[in-house]
Amino acid sequence: MKRFLAGAVALLASALPALAQAPAAPADTVAAIRARGQLACGVTPNTIGFATPDGRGVFRGLDADYCRAVAAALLGDPEKVRFVPLSAQQRFTALQAGEIDLLVRATTWTLSREAQLGLVFAGVNYYDGNGFMVRRSLGVTSATQLDGASVCLQSGSTTELNVADYFRANRMRLQPVLFDNIEEIRSSFVAGRCDAYSSDTSTLAAFRAGQGAQAGDYVLLPEVISKEPLGPLVRKGDFRWFDIVRWTHFALVTAEEMGITQANVDSFLTSTNPDVQRFTGRTGDLGRMLGLENDWAVRVVRSVGNFGEMWERHITPLGSPRGINNLWTRGGLQYAPPMR
């Protein structure tokens, strides 16, 4: 019996996914980035509003600008970024293996991912939730009308589990149609292989926006069936790098709270407001505490603007309201601790 148990344990261990066997964090990610003079940032290959190459092959979007903001904070130049497009299956192993320094790829913050993968989320840059999209011709106005429907889903995703739970809770029959990557899902949905397409509402809005003149053929249903806080990830254990990524996010939110924009940031350099003086690096040593120049937050805002400007530039054109992604002072969840 002991021999059998030992063999079973060995077999189970060999069957565990490689993601659960995360490598240790490098000694100093910051030093490695500075030595090569470039930030390697993992992004989605093609999601409008978050990261997608423009006509010149330059990545544009909310997530792409987060990469630029971090590069501006650390290297003083938002263009010192190498964008690495990654599939959902590749994203975690690429970060674990050190192929990228930072992952900003519409990834949901979950307990299991932090506990098992050796990775840690540095904040939330988009509060999202799973939703459903259907063709307008189907005549469906609510997800509760999808009993017996076929639904296009990405296999192994949190969406697959959320949709199964939602249908079970509402005593509806589900016909899942599973795919490995998002491009297969989109093409199959357009081809009519499934009645509905489920993903994060941001992803669905980006898909619809990408349909051009045919965007009106698709309807985003009102139900949001899960909470999906999306944000940047780094490897666990390298707290110096973690702090820089996290406080770059907070600087973007704080700038919006203060009314500091890409266009007017220089006018704040003579402000007598103590909070503004600390933010701009004119007083205190906040930057040096992070191992950065004291004007690091100014360089961030000069490069990409504040959080609200990034939203207006990339997300508003998708037709997505700020909603819970608004500042906490405006009823949303975006909040930054005091910079002092």
XYZ file of C-alpha atoms in Angstrom:
340
model
C 0.000 0.000 0.000
C 2.808 2.443 0.872
C 4.468 1.711 -2.469
C 1.153 2.324 -4.251
C 0.618 5.633 -2.420
C 4.128 6.805 -3.181
C 3.634 5.996 -6.853
C 0.298 7.781 -6.894
C 1.811 10.877 -5.315
C 4.647 10.885 -7.851
C 2.184 10.493 -10.702
C 0.035 13.331 -9.366
C 3.052 15.617 -8.998
C 4.134 14.932 -12.584
C 0.625 15.722 -13.797
C 0.474 19.151 -12.128
C 0.598 22.020 -14.613
C 3.949 23.689 -15.094
C 2.382 26.989 -14.040
C 2.120 25.750 -10.455
C 5.897 25.221 -10.327
C 6.854 28.888 -10.545
C 10.544 29.834 -10.525
C 11.986 32.191 -7.971
C 12.026 35.889 -8.771
C 15.257 37.311 -10.197
C 17.552 39.112 -7.829
C 16.887 42.567 -9.274
C 14.498 43.191 -12.172
C 15.140 46.932 -12.001
C 18.872 46.452 -12.521
C 18.247 44.056 -15.403
C 15.932 46.534 -17.179
C 18.371 49.394 -16.704
C 21.258 47.289 -17.974
C 19.458 46.476 -21.240
C 17.895 49.942 -21.448
C 14.461 48.574 -22.266
C 11.338 47.248 -20.559
C 9.932 43.962 -21.892
C 6.163 44.214 -21.469
C 3.662 41.448 -22.263
C 0.376 42.532 -23.856
C -2.561 41.058 -25.726
C -1.850 40.493 -29.447
C -4.890 42.410 -30.679
C -7.579 43.807 -28.366
C -8.823 47.233 -29.420
C -8.713 49.726 -26.561
C -6.145 47.748 -24.580
C -3.289 46.718 -26.856
C -3.405 46.454 -30.621
C -0.857 47.425 -33.299
C -1.719 50.450 -35.414
C -0.978 50.806 -39.121
C 2.734 51.230 -38.362
C 2.839 48.255 -36.011
C 2.978 50.447 -32.876
C 0.924 49.084 -29.983
C -1.858 51.406 -28.813
C -4.297 51.055 -25.937
C -4.773 51.368 -22.178
C -2.478 48.448 -21.347
C 0.138 49.558 -23.867
C 0.197 53.009 -22.269
C 0.683 51.416 -18.836
C 3.847 49.814 -20.196
C 4.967 53.227 -21.463
C 4.172 54.857 -18.115
C 6.363 52.368 -16.232
C 9.182 52.838 -18.750
C 8.925 56.610 -18.278
C 9.115 56.213 -14.490
C 12.103 53.873 -14.520
C 14.036 54.791 -17.670
C 12.821 58.339 -18.293
C 11.575 57.444 -21.784
C 8.133 55.959 -22.639
C 9.481 54.610 -25.933
C 11.983 52.299 -24.257
C 9.499 49.417 -24.303
C 9.604 46.144 -26.212
C 6.022 44.959 -26.549
C 5.643 41.188 -26.443
C 2.231 39.959 -27.714
C 1.138 36.895 -25.747
C -1.788 34.483 -25.883
C -3.725 33.583 -22.741
C -1.824 30.295 -22.608
C 1.602 31.957 -22.942
C 1.221 34.950 -20.633
C 2.042 33.434 -17.230
C 4.908 31.184 -18.315
C 6.509 34.107 -20.185
C 6.556 36.180 -16.996
C 7.676 33.264 -14.827
C 10.530 32.453 -17.196
C 11.775 36.052 -17.277
C 10.958 36.515 -20.977
C 9.084 39.667 -19.940
C 9.461 41.987 -16.944
C 5.822 43.018 -16.678
C 2.498 41.594 -17.847
C -0.290 44.075 -18.620
C -2.717 41.908 -20.535
C -6.362 42.122 -19.396
C -5.684 39.498 -16.727
C -8.067 38.877 -13.817
C -6.708 39.131 -10.270
C -7.574 35.867 -8.488
C -6.424 34.128 -5.328
C -5.304 30.981 -7.149
C -3.115 32.911 -9.568
C -1.262 34.705 -6.787
C -1.041 31.622 -4.567
C 0.122 29.145 -7.221
C 1.972 30.960 -9.977
C 4.662 32.879 -8.131
C 3.203 36.117 -9.475
C 1.600 39.145 -7.838
C -0.811 41.814 -9.068
C 0.321 45.405 -8.580
C -3.109 47.044 -8.825
C -6.318 47.238 -10.846
C -6.331 49.340 -14.006
C -9.759 48.135 -15.187
C -12.681 46.821 -13.138
C -14.476 44.452 -15.477
C -16.978 41.588 -15.449
C -18.094 38.738 -17.688
C -20.962 39.486 -20.047
C -22.663 38.146 -23.152
C -22.923 39.339 -26.740
C -25.448 38.119 -29.312
C -26.346 38.956 -32.878
C -29.126 41.535 -33.005
C -31.105 39.288 -35.342
C -31.468 36.740 -32.518
C -33.910 39.090 -30.770
C -32.459 38.370 -27.304
C -32.404 41.250 -24.805
C -31.320 39.445 -21.617
C -28.945 36.640 -20.688
C -31.862 34.954 -18.930
C -33.246 34.191 -22.407
C -30.256 32.034 -23.347
C -31.662 28.704 -22.118
C -30.289 25.997 -24.417
C -28.019 28.444 -26.257
C -24.597 27.588 -27.615
C -21.960 29.939 -26.182
C -18.465 30.558 -27.566
C -15.934 30.402 -24.699
C -12.185 30.294 -24.182
C -11.236 26.954 -22.671
C -9.561 27.029 -19.273
C -10.555 30.642 -18.622
C -12.371 32.156 -15.663
C -15.154 32.960 -18.148
C -15.774 29.266 -18.821
C -16.329 28.650 -15.108
C -18.409 31.808 -14.587
C -20.772 31.016 -17.464
C -21.256 27.424 -16.286
C -22.067 28.701 -12.781
C -24.485 31.329 -14.140
C -26.425 28.851 -16.277
C -26.570 26.349 -13.423
C -27.770 28.975 -10.936
C -30.512 30.071 -13.344
C -31.478 26.482 -14.215
C -30.688 26.954 -17.876
C -29.154 24.485 -20.320
C -25.736 25.439 -21.682
C -24.061 24.238 -24.858
C -20.442 25.402 -24.486
C -18.383 25.742 -27.664
C -14.754 25.865 -26.519
C -11.736 27.358 -28.275
C -8.089 27.818 -27.304
C -7.632 31.385 -28.494
C -9.670 34.546 -28.845
C -9.307 34.867 -32.618
C -10.947 31.454 -33.099
C -13.798 32.526 -30.830
C -14.407 35.763 -32.719
C -14.336 34.203 -36.181
C -16.584 31.354 -35.072
C -19.104 33.726 -33.491
C -19.222 35.851 -36.662
C -19.675 32.664 -38.715
C -22.684 31.695 -36.595
C -21.199 28.621 -34.910
C -22.651 29.762 -31.584
C -25.615 31.850 -30.430
C -23.659 33.954 -27.948
C -20.105 35.005 -27.174
C -19.072 35.427 -23.535
C -15.981 37.187 -22.219
C -15.078 40.279 -20.197
C -17.355 43.147 -21.204
C -14.282 45.162 -22.221
C -13.237 42.402 -24.624
C -16.755 42.193 -26.047
C -16.891 45.963 -26.551
C -13.496 45.855 -28.281
C -14.719 43.059 -30.566
C -17.829 45.012 -31.523
C -15.824 48.180 -32.176
C -13.566 46.201 -34.484
C -16.502 45.198 -36.698
C -16.694 48.640 -38.279
C -19.901 49.161 -40.253
C -21.257 45.844 -38.933
C -20.861 46.818 -35.242
C -24.610 47.481 -34.994
C -25.307 43.842 -35.837
C -24.187 42.840 -32.336
C -25.766 43.533 -28.940
C -24.022 43.492 -25.557
C -26.561 42.138 -23.081
C -27.041 44.049 -19.800
C -26.082 41.290 -17.344
C -22.581 41.316 -15.830
C -22.191 37.962 -14.103
C -18.829 38.206 -12.352
C -16.217 40.578 -10.992
C -13.032 40.657 -13.034
C -10.475 43.151 -11.667
C -7.768 43.405 -14.333
C -4.277 44.646 -13.664
C -0.499 44.421 -14.133
C 1.529 41.478 -12.814
C 5.141 41.002 -11.797
C 7.065 38.112 -10.277
C 6.757 37.635 -6.538
C 9.634 38.514 -4.258
C 11.102 41.468 -6.148
C 9.473 44.170 -4.021
C 11.520 47.048 -5.414
C 10.116 46.382 -8.900
C 6.642 45.683 -7.515
C 6.606 49.061 -5.738
C 7.588 50.941 -8.905
C 4.841 49.310 -10.978
C 2.202 49.775 -8.274
C 3.018 53.409 -7.546
C 3.141 54.253 -11.242
C -0.503 53.180 -11.357
C -1.271 55.272 -8.270
C 0.507 58.270 -9.825
C -1.782 58.078 -12.882
C -4.874 58.053 -10.648
C -3.520 60.762 -8.324
C -2.768 63.033 -11.268
C -6.396 62.814 -12.378
C -7.568 63.565 -8.828
C -5.372 66.683 -8.787
C -6.364 67.823 -12.269
C -2.812 67.358 -13.568
C -2.840 66.529 -17.281
C -0.355 65.915 -20.041
C -0.984 69.452 -21.312
C -0.797 71.365 -18.012
C 1.649 69.335 -15.914
C 4.427 71.921 -16.237
C 2.176 74.648 -14.821
C 1.970 72.659 -11.564
C 5.724 72.825 -11.030
C 5.343 76.187 -9.269
C 2.333 75.178 -7.162
C 2.373 75.998 -3.441
C 0.105 73.041 -2.641
C 2.160 70.631 -0.463
C 0.597 67.528 -2.054
C 1.371 68.801 -5.547
C 4.919 69.695 -4.515
C 5.496 66.135 -3.287
C 3.905 64.703 -6.450
C 6.137 66.763 -8.725
C 9.250 66.023 -6.654
C 9.900 69.628 -5.649
C 9.770 68.648 -1.967
C 10.389 65.354 -0.238
C 12.246 62.348 -1.582
C 9.409 60.085 -2.731
C 11.148 59.235 -5.977
C 14.420 58.344 -4.313
C 12.519 56.119 -1.867
C 11.519 54.068 -4.934
C 14.995 54.222 -6.430
C 13.822 56.721 -9.068
C 14.379 60.378 -9.868
C 12.207 62.670 -7.757
C 10.333 63.948 -10.833
C 9.359 60.421 -11.937
C 5.591 61.093 -11.616
C 5.895 64.219 -13.772
C 7.661 62.164 -16.448
C 4.845 59.624 -16.332
C 2.128 62.242 -16.868
C 4.120 64.021 -19.583
C 4.384 60.711 -21.398
C 0.833 59.302 -21.303
C -1.357 61.777 -19.400
C -3.377 60.838 -16.321
C -5.676 57.821 -15.893
C -8.727 59.723 -17.137
C -6.905 60.881 -20.268
C -5.839 57.317 -21.039
C -9.436 56.192 -20.606
C -10.785 58.895 -22.915
C -8.157 58.091 -25.520
C -8.629 54.327 -25.618
C -11.795 53.129 -23.847
C -14.380 55.849 -24.474
C -14.316 55.204 -28.271
C -15.468 51.640 -27.516
C -18.677 53.021 -26.020
C -17.778 51.832 -22.503
C -18.808 54.235 -19.697
C -16.385 54.930 -16.836
C -18.871 53.517 -14.297
C -17.007 51.836 -11.451
C -13.725 52.730 -13.166
C -14.293 56.361 -12.231
C -12.409 58.063 -9.406
C -13.614 57.262 -5.897
C -14.570 60.946 -5.539
C -17.024 60.418 -8.409
C -18.568 57.197 -7.157
C -16.090 54.782 -8.738
C -13.465 52.400 -7.384
C -10.263 53.999 -8.683
C -8.422 55.149 -5.588
C -4.807 55.995 -4.812
C -3.275 56.107 -1.304
C -1.712 59.441 -0.303
C 1.681 60.151 -1.862
C 3.524 61.395 1.175
